[in-house]
Short mmCIF file of C-alpha atoms in Angstrom, two decimals:
data_model
loop_
_atom_site.label_atom_id
_atom_site.label_comp_id
_atom_site.label_asym_id
_atom_site.label_seq_id
_atom_site.Cartn_x
_atom_site.Cartn_y
_atom_site.Cartn_z
CA MET A 1 -10.66 -81.13 2.39
CA THR A 2 -9.88 -83.85 -0.13
CA PRO A 3 -7.20 -83.51 -2.75
CA HIS A 4 -9.99 -83.36 -5.26
CA ASP A 5 -11.47 -80.35 -3.60
CA VAL A 6 -8.12 -78.63 -3.59
CA GLN A 7 -7.83 -79.30 -7.30
CA ASP A 8 -11.25 -77.77 -7.81
CA LEU A 9 -10.29 -74.67 -5.90
CA ALA A 10 -7.16 -74.33 -8.00
CA ASP A 11 -9.29 -74.59 -11.12
CA VAL A 12 -11.54 -71.80 -9.91
CA GLU A 13 -8.51 -69.67 -9.21
CA GLU A 14 -7.19 -70.37 -12.67
CA SER A 15 -10.38 -69.33 -14.35
CA THR A 16 -11.24 -66.12 -12.48
CA ILE A 17 -7.91 -64.58 -11.55
CA SER A 18 -5.25 -63.45 -13.92
CA ASP A 19 -1.72 -64.79 -14.26
CA ASP A 20 -0.33 -62.26 -11.80
CA GLU A 21 -2.20 -63.92 -9.03
CA ARG A 22 -0.51 -67.26 -9.58
CA ASP A 23 2.50 -66.59 -7.33
CA ARG A 24 0.25 -65.64 -4.48
CA PRO A 25 1.29 -67.78 -1.50
CA ASP A 26 -2.15 -68.37 -0.06
CA PRO A 27 -4.92 -68.11 -2.56
CA VAL A 28 -8.20 -67.70 -0.72
CA THR A 29 -11.41 -67.95 -2.65
CA GLY A 30 -13.34 -64.69 -3.09
CA GLY A 31 -10.91 -62.63 -0.88
CA GLY A 32 -9.01 -61.31 -3.87
CA GLY A 33 -12.18 -60.07 -5.54
CA ASN A 34 -13.39 -58.25 -2.43
CA ARG A 35 -10.03 -56.69 -1.78
CA THR A 36 -9.80 -55.45 -5.36
CA ALA A 37 -13.22 -53.90 -5.02
CA ILE A 38 -12.20 -52.11 -1.81
CA GLU A 39 -8.98 -50.91 -3.39
CA LEU A 40 -10.86 -49.63 -6.41
CA GLY A 41 -13.26 -47.83 -4.08
CA LEU A 42 -10.32 -46.21 -2.30
CA ALA A 43 -8.88 -45.11 -5.64
CA VAL A 44 -12.18 -43.51 -6.64
CA LEU A 45 -12.37 -41.76 -3.24
CA ALA A 46 -8.80 -40.53 -3.67
CA ALA A 47 -9.68 -39.23 -7.13
CA VAL A 48 -12.59 -37.27 -5.65
CA VAL A 49 -10.32 -35.81 -2.96
CA LEU A 50 -7.83 -34.82 -5.67
CA VAL A 51 -10.55 -33.09 -7.69
CA VAL A 52 -11.69 -31.16 -4.60
CA GLY A 53 -8.07 -30.18 -3.96
CA LEU A 54 -7.55 -29.01 -7.53
CA VAL A 55 -10.76 -26.97 -7.52
CA SER A 56 -9.74 -25.39 -4.24
CA TRP A 57 -6.31 -24.54 -5.69
CA TRP A 58 -7.88 -23.09 -8.84
CA ARG A 59 -10.28 -20.96 -6.78
CA ALA A 60 -7.57 -19.80 -4.39
CA GLY A 61 -5.67 -18.24 -7.28
CA ASP A 62 -8.07 -15.32 -7.45
CA HIS A 63 -9.19 -15.21 -3.83
CA ASP A 64 -8.54 -11.44 -3.77
CA ALA A 65 -9.58 -10.74 -7.35
CA ALA A 66 -12.09 -8.11 -6.20
CA ASP A 67 -9.33 -6.27 -4.31
CA VAL A 68 -6.99 -6.50 -7.28
CA ASP A 69 -9.70 -4.99 -9.50
CA ARG A 70 -10.31 -2.15 -7.05
CA ALA A 71 -6.59 -1.41 -6.79
CA GLN A 72 -6.43 -1.33 -10.57
CA LEU A 73 -9.42 1.00 -10.76
CA ARG A 74 -7.81 3.31 -8.18
CA ASP A 75 -4.59 3.47 -10.19
CA THR A 76 -6.42 4.05 -13.48
CA VAL A 77 -8.50 6.85 -11.97
CA LEU A 78 -5.45 8.49 -10.43
CA ILE A 79 -3.48 8.45 -13.68
CA THR A 80 -6.48 9.80 -15.63
CA ALA A 81 -7.19 12.50 -13.04
CA ARG A 82 -3.56 13.67 -13.03
CA SER A 83 -3.58 13.97 -16.80
CA HIS A 84 -6.96 15.76 -16.90
CA ILE A 85 -5.99 18.20 -14.14
CA GLU A 86 -2.81 19.06 -16.01
CA THR A 87 -4.82 19.62 -19.18
CA MET A 88 -7.17 21.98 -17.34
CA ASN A 89 -4.22 24.00 -16.03
CA THR A 90 -2.57 24.30 -19.41
CA LEU A 91 -3.40 27.01 -21.94
CA ASP A 92 -1.40 28.69 -24.69
CA PHE A 93 -2.57 32.14 -25.85
CA ASN A 94 -1.53 31.18 -29.41
CA ASP A 95 -4.20 28.52 -29.51
CA ILE A 96 -7.00 29.38 -27.12
CA ASP A 97 -9.60 27.47 -29.15
CA GLY A 98 -7.46 24.34 -29.28
CA GLY A 99 -6.77 24.61 -25.53
CA LEU A 100 -10.43 25.03 -24.67
CA ASP A 101 -11.30 22.09 -26.92
CA LYS A 102 -8.95 19.97 -24.85
CA TRP A 103 -10.59 21.22 -21.65
CA GLU A 104 -13.98 20.29 -23.04
CA ASP A 105 -12.72 16.88 -24.06
CA VAL A 106 -11.70 15.94 -20.51
CA SER A 107 -14.77 17.38 -18.76
CA THR A 108 -18.44 16.61 -18.47
CA GLY A 109 -21.66 18.09 -17.07
CA THR A 110 -21.82 21.72 -16.02
CA LEU A 111 -18.05 22.09 -16.15
CA LYS A 112 -18.06 21.11 -19.81
CA ASP A 113 -21.03 23.41 -20.47
CA GLN A 114 -19.24 26.33 -18.84
CA ILE A 115 -16.15 25.80 -20.98
CA ALA A 116 -18.23 25.39 -24.12
CA ALA A 117 -20.08 28.62 -23.29
CA THR A 118 -16.88 30.68 -23.44
CA ASP A 119 -17.84 33.34 -25.97
CA ALA A 120 -15.69 34.87 -28.70
CA GLU A 121 -15.03 38.02 -26.69
CA THR A 122 -13.67 36.12 -23.71
CA ARG A 123 -11.53 33.98 -26.00
CA LYS A 124 -10.15 37.15 -27.57
CA LEU A 125 -9.34 38.59 -24.14
CA MET A 126 -7.60 35.35 -23.17
CA ALA A 127 -5.51 35.48 -26.34
CA GLU A 128 -4.59 39.11 -25.74
CA ARG A 129 -3.22 38.41 -22.27
CA GLY A 130 -0.36 36.64 -24.02
CA MET A 131 0.22 33.98 -21.38
CA ILE A 132 1.37 30.40 -21.72
CA SER A 133 0.35 28.31 -18.72
CA THR A 134 1.61 24.81 -18.17
CA GLY A 135 0.15 22.69 -15.39
CA LYS A 136 1.99 19.89 -13.66
CA VAL A 137 0.62 17.66 -10.93
CA THR A 138 3.38 17.18 -8.38
CA ASP A 139 1.39 14.85 -6.16
CA ALA A 140 -2.10 13.40 -6.12
CA ALA A 141 -4.21 10.89 -4.24
CA VAL A 142 -7.65 9.33 -4.42
CA VAL A 143 -9.98 10.33 -1.58
CA ASP A 144 -13.14 8.46 -2.59
CA LEU A 145 -13.85 5.82 -5.17
CA THR A 146 -16.88 3.94 -6.44
CA SER A 147 -17.19 2.04 -9.70
CA SER A 148 -18.34 5.21 -11.50
CA THR A 149 -17.40 8.22 -9.34
CA ALA A 150 -14.19 9.41 -7.74
CA THR A 151 -12.73 12.30 -5.81
CA VAL A 152 -9.05 13.07 -6.24
CA ILE A 153 -6.92 15.74 -4.63
CA ALA A 154 -3.84 17.09 -6.35
CA SER A 155 -0.99 19.43 -5.72
CA VAL A 156 -0.62 21.42 -8.93
CA GLU A 157 2.32 23.50 -10.05
CA THR A 158 1.40 25.95 -12.78
CA THR A 159 4.17 27.70 -14.69
CA VAL A 160 3.11 30.90 -16.43
CA VAL A 161 5.23 32.49 -19.11
CA ASP A 162 4.35 36.05 -20.16
CA SER A 163 5.06 36.33 -23.87
CA ALA A 164 5.28 40.12 -23.53
CA LYS A 165 8.23 39.74 -21.16
CA PRO A 166 10.41 36.97 -22.59
CA ASP A 167 13.36 37.90 -20.37
CA GLN A 168 11.41 37.60 -17.19
CA ALA A 169 11.52 34.33 -15.30
CA PRO A 170 8.23 32.42 -15.47
CA THR A 171 5.98 32.67 -12.45
CA VAL A 172 5.25 29.43 -10.67
CA LYS A 173 2.05 28.98 -8.73
CA ARG A 174 1.30 26.10 -6.43
CA ASN A 175 -2.35 25.24 -6.03
CA ARG A 176 -4.24 22.71 -3.97
CA MET A 177 -7.00 21.24 -6.08
CA ALA A 178 -9.86 18.82 -5.64
CA ALA A 179 -11.44 17.07 -8.61
CA ASP A 180 -14.65 15.08 -8.94
CA LEU A 181 -14.67 12.53 -11.70
CA VAL A 182 -17.42 10.42 -13.20
CA LYS A 183 -17.25 7.56 -15.63
CA VAL A 184 -19.14 8.43 -18.79
CA GLY A 185 -19.31 5.90 -21.58
CA GLY A 186 -16.18 4.10 -20.42
CA ARG A 187 -14.14 7.30 -19.92
CA TRP A 188 -13.34 9.01 -16.64
CA LEU A 189 -14.10 12.72 -17.01
CA LEU A 190 -13.87 15.76 -14.75
CA GLU A 191 -17.19 16.87 -13.34
CA ALA A 192 -15.73 19.53 -11.07
CA LEU A 193 -12.31 20.99 -10.46
CA ASP A 194 -11.84 23.47 -7.65
CA GLN A 195 -9.13 25.01 -5.58
CA VAL A 196 -9.05 23.92 -1.97
CA ALA A 197 -9.12 27.36 -0.40
CA VAL A 198 -7.91 28.24 3.07
CA SER A 199 -10.74 28.03 5.51
CA ARG A 200 -10.87 31.12 7.74
CA SER A 201 -12.90 29.90 10.63
CA MET B 1 12.13 -57.72 -7.16
CA ASN B 2 9.66 -59.68 -9.26
CA ALA B 3 7.63 -60.46 -6.20
CA LEU B 4 7.45 -56.76 -5.36
CA LEU B 5 6.40 -55.85 -8.90
CA GLY B 6 3.79 -58.56 -8.77
CA THR B 7 2.40 -57.26 -5.51
CA LEU B 8 2.29 -53.72 -6.90
CA ARG B 9 0.47 -54.91 -9.99
CA ARG B 10 -2.03 -56.85 -7.97
CA HIS B 11 -2.72 -53.81 -5.86
CA ALA B 12 -2.63 -51.35 -8.75
CA ALA B 13 -5.81 -49.66 -7.54
CA LEU B 14 -4.32 -49.11 -4.08
CA VAL B 15 -1.14 -47.71 -5.59
CA LEU B 16 -3.24 -45.37 -7.70
CA ALA B 17 -5.20 -44.29 -4.63
CA VAL B 18 -1.99 -43.42 -2.78
CA LEU B 19 -0.69 -41.42 -5.76
CA LEU B 20 -3.99 -39.56 -6.12
CA LEU B 21 -3.99 -38.72 -2.41
CA ALA B 22 -0.44 -37.43 -2.69
CA GLY B 23 -1.56 -35.24 -5.59
CA ALA B 24 -4.53 -34.01 -3.57
CA GLY B 25 -2.16 -33.15 -0.71
CA VAL B 26 -0.05 -31.03 -3.03
CA ALA B 27 -3.17 -29.34 -4.42
CA PHE B 28 -4.48 -28.43 -0.96
CA TRP B 29 -1.07 -27.18 0.10
CA GLN B 30 -0.78 -24.99 -3.00
CA ALA B 31 -4.35 -23.72 -2.48
CA ASP B 32 -3.37 -22.66 1.03
CA ARG B 33 -0.28 -20.84 -0.25
CA ALA B 34 -2.29 -19.12 -2.99
CA ARG B 35 -4.89 -17.98 -0.48
CA ALA B 36 -2.22 -16.54 1.79
CA ALA B 37 -0.65 -14.62 -1.09
CA ASP B 38 -1.46 -10.90 -1.29
CA ASN B 39 -1.94 -9.91 -4.91
CA VAL B 40 -2.65 -6.29 -3.97
CA ASP B 41 0.48 -4.42 -3.07
CA ASN B 42 -0.95 -1.04 -2.18
CA ARG B 43 -4.09 -1.33 -0.04
CA ALA B 44 -4.96 2.40 -0.01
CA ILE B 45 -8.67 2.79 -0.87
CA VAL B 46 -8.83 -0.99 -1.49
CA ASP B 47 -9.04 -1.63 2.25
CA ASP B 48 -11.61 1.01 3.17
CA ARG B 49 -11.40 0.58 6.89
CA ALA B 50 -7.62 0.62 7.14
CA THR B 51 -7.53 3.64 4.81
CA THR B 52 -10.01 5.58 6.96
CA ASP B 53 -8.13 4.59 10.11
CA VAL B 54 -4.79 5.94 8.97
CA GLN B 55 -6.45 8.99 7.40
CA SER B 56 -8.14 10.10 10.60
CA ALA B 57 -5.23 9.15 12.83
CA VAL B 58 -2.76 11.19 10.77
CA ALA B 59 -5.14 14.15 10.42
CA ALA B 60 -5.69 14.24 14.18
CA ALA B 61 -1.97 13.90 14.86
CA LEU B 62 -1.06 16.76 12.52
CA VAL B 63 -3.64 19.08 14.08
CA ARG B 64 -2.26 18.44 17.55
CA VAL B 65 1.37 18.66 16.57
CA LEU B 66 1.08 21.74 14.35
CA SER B 67 -1.08 23.75 16.73
CA TYR B 68 0.72 25.80 19.35
CA ASP B 69 -0.18 28.09 22.18
CA TYR B 70 2.60 30.20 23.71
CA ALA B 71 0.77 29.96 27.04
CA ASN B 72 0.71 26.18 26.92
CA PRO B 73 3.65 24.84 24.93
CA GLU B 74 3.60 21.62 26.95
CA ALA B 75 0.49 20.44 25.10
CA THR B 76 2.31 20.57 21.78
CA GLU B 77 5.40 19.02 23.29
CA GLN B 78 3.31 16.17 24.66
CA ALA B 79 1.63 15.69 21.28
CA ALA B 80 5.02 15.47 19.61
CA ASP B 81 6.11 12.86 22.14
CA ASP B 82 2.99 10.82 21.55
CA LEU B 83 2.50 11.14 17.82
CA LEU B 84 5.83 11.75 16.12
CA ALA B 85 8.69 9.35 15.48
CA GLY B 86 11.79 9.09 13.39
CA ALA B 87 12.84 11.95 11.15
CA ALA B 88 9.67 13.93 11.85
CA ARG B 89 10.52 13.89 15.53
CA GLU B 90 14.02 15.28 15.01
CA GLN B 91 12.75 17.88 12.56
CA TYR B 92 10.15 18.91 15.07
CA ASP B 93 12.57 19.30 17.96
CA THR B 94 14.56 21.87 15.99
CA LEU B 95 11.43 23.77 15.03
CA PHE B 96 10.00 23.56 18.50
CA ALA B 97 13.15 24.94 20.13
CA ALA B 98 13.00 28.03 17.91
CA LEU B 99 9.30 28.45 18.51
CA LYS B 100 9.63 28.18 22.28
CA GLU B 101 12.23 30.93 22.21
CA LYS B 102 10.29 33.55 20.31
CA ALA B 103 6.65 32.62 20.94
CA PRO B 104 6.23 34.06 24.45
CA ASP B 105 7.43 37.54 23.39
CA GLN B 106 5.11 37.61 20.39
CA LYS B 107 2.34 35.83 22.26
CA LEU B 108 2.09 33.51 19.30
CA THR B 109 -0.58 30.95 18.73
CA LEU B 110 -0.78 28.56 15.81
CA THR B 111 -3.96 26.72 14.90
CA ALA B 112 -3.80 23.91 12.40
CA GLN B 113 -6.75 22.54 10.49
CA VAL B 114 -6.68 19.65 8.05
CA GLN B 115 -8.75 20.37 4.94
CA VAL B 116 -8.31 16.98 3.40
CA ALA B 117 -6.04 13.99 3.89
CA ALA B 118 -5.80 11.23 1.32
CA VAL B 119 -3.88 7.97 1.54
CA LYS B 120 -1.60 7.37 -1.43
CA GLU B 121 0.13 4.23 -0.29
CA LEU B 122 -0.75 1.72 2.38
CA HIS B 123 1.45 -1.30 2.96
CA GLY B 124 0.64 -3.00 6.24
CA ASP B 125 2.07 -0.76 8.94
CA ARG B 126 3.41 1.92 6.59
CA ALA B 127 1.48 4.64 4.83
CA GLU B 128 2.06 7.70 2.72
CA LEU B 129 -0.48 10.51 2.56
CA LEU B 130 -1.12 13.77 0.76
CA VAL B 131 -2.49 16.34 3.20
CA PHE B 132 -3.87 19.82 2.60
CA LEU B 133 -3.50 21.71 5.85
CA ASP B 134 -4.29 25.27 6.89
CA GLN B 135 -2.36 26.95 9.63
CA ALA B 136 -3.55 30.18 11.21
CA SER B 137 -0.95 32.13 13.15
CA GLN B 138 -1.79 34.99 15.41
CA ARG B 139 0.41 37.30 17.45
CA ALA B 140 -0.86 39.50 20.22
CA THR B 141 0.00 42.51 18.06
CA ASP B 142 -2.03 41.22 15.10
CA ASP B 143 -5.63 42.22 14.65
CA GLU B 144 -6.25 39.25 12.42
CA ALA B 145 -4.68 35.87 12.06
CA SER B 146 -2.63 35.19 8.98
CA TYR B 147 -3.31 31.97 7.16
CA SER B 148 -1.06 29.68 5.28
CA ALA B 149 -2.13 26.88 2.98
CA ALA B 150 0.20 23.90 3.11
CA GLN B 151 0.51 20.83 0.90
CA LEU B 152 2.24 18.10 2.81
CA GLU B 153 3.54 14.69 1.93
CA VAL B 154 3.26 12.73 5.15
CA GLN B 155 4.82 9.38 6.05
CA ALA B 156 3.24 7.35 8.82
CA GLU B 157 4.10 4.14 10.60
CA ARG B 158 2.00 2.03 12.91
CA ARG B 159 3.85 1.19 16.10
CA ASP B 160 2.21 -0.81 18.88
CA GLY B 161 -1.14 -0.32 17.19
CA THR B 162 -0.86 3.48 16.97
CA TRP B 163 -0.19 5.41 13.79
CA LYS B 164 2.74 7.77 14.22
CA VAL B 165 3.91 10.45 11.84
CA THR B 166 7.49 9.76 10.77
CA GLY B 167 7.92 12.32 8.00
CA ILE B 168 6.39 15.65 7.02
CA GLU B 169 7.54 17.20 3.80
CA PRO B 170 6.02 20.38 2.37
CA LEU B 171 5.52 20.14 -1.39
#
């Protein structure tokens, strides 16, 4: 290698590589370019790995979203059922029509039809009994649940006040009830509400 | 110092790659943590299989423990040993002692039947249930059994893979 050649090499270095490269101890032709390309490739690869990692993180956030939704549905149904069952166990003789309207509002299907079919005579009889019933669900749980149907059991405490005997302590009844609910037009409504009777087998 | 800066600048792409990889590491680690996190607290109904498991285990346990035959009190005693724990166990011992005393004279038998059991809460190895249970009791002097309808709040705990009843509270 003649001094001339060395000068030439230096010229090449000058022209293709930036100022930063000048303090490089051993400038080798072409090596810098290759190395930069490899390093750039690594950076691109690392960027891809980062993207995969970020996507995985983002997805992991709702890994149990379906379960969360189902838990939410269960809680919604339970709260609605409790409220509806209380409504159906509540009736004031002063306002039989209003009470029955509320029953109708929380029911559907044959149950609703039955309530709606309560004739004037029956309503009159109900009013004449002079009772004020107030239902309270002391405990309840969901037995079955799909996206549009549910079965709930409830322990119901019904307090009955006889308006004819204001001095008498109210009677308290405890009933075991089972309710079937269906989702109609976005609302959960009672399709059936029955006492869980003792089975004499 | 200048030399170091120079080197870093020359290998900017490599430095970037290392930083990106570090970021990716953090992302994967966080993804793992997020996946391990349980966003559902109460798994009743949500986990169908676990719900059914505890439901049937508790129903079966209650039937065995709350049935009694004066001629064979050991069966009930054994059931209590196997299936009860904690407060329910202590409660039961008191009840059982009284029963054992009077049952032979009356020739008393109790037959329990679970109408429906529903899981309210399920957190890993702990569960809370609402149970509607019928109990028929018959004395030798009775022509017919008398029935009682119970509403029970039942606590259960899984120990060594078996669900045990730890609390029975009539509502």
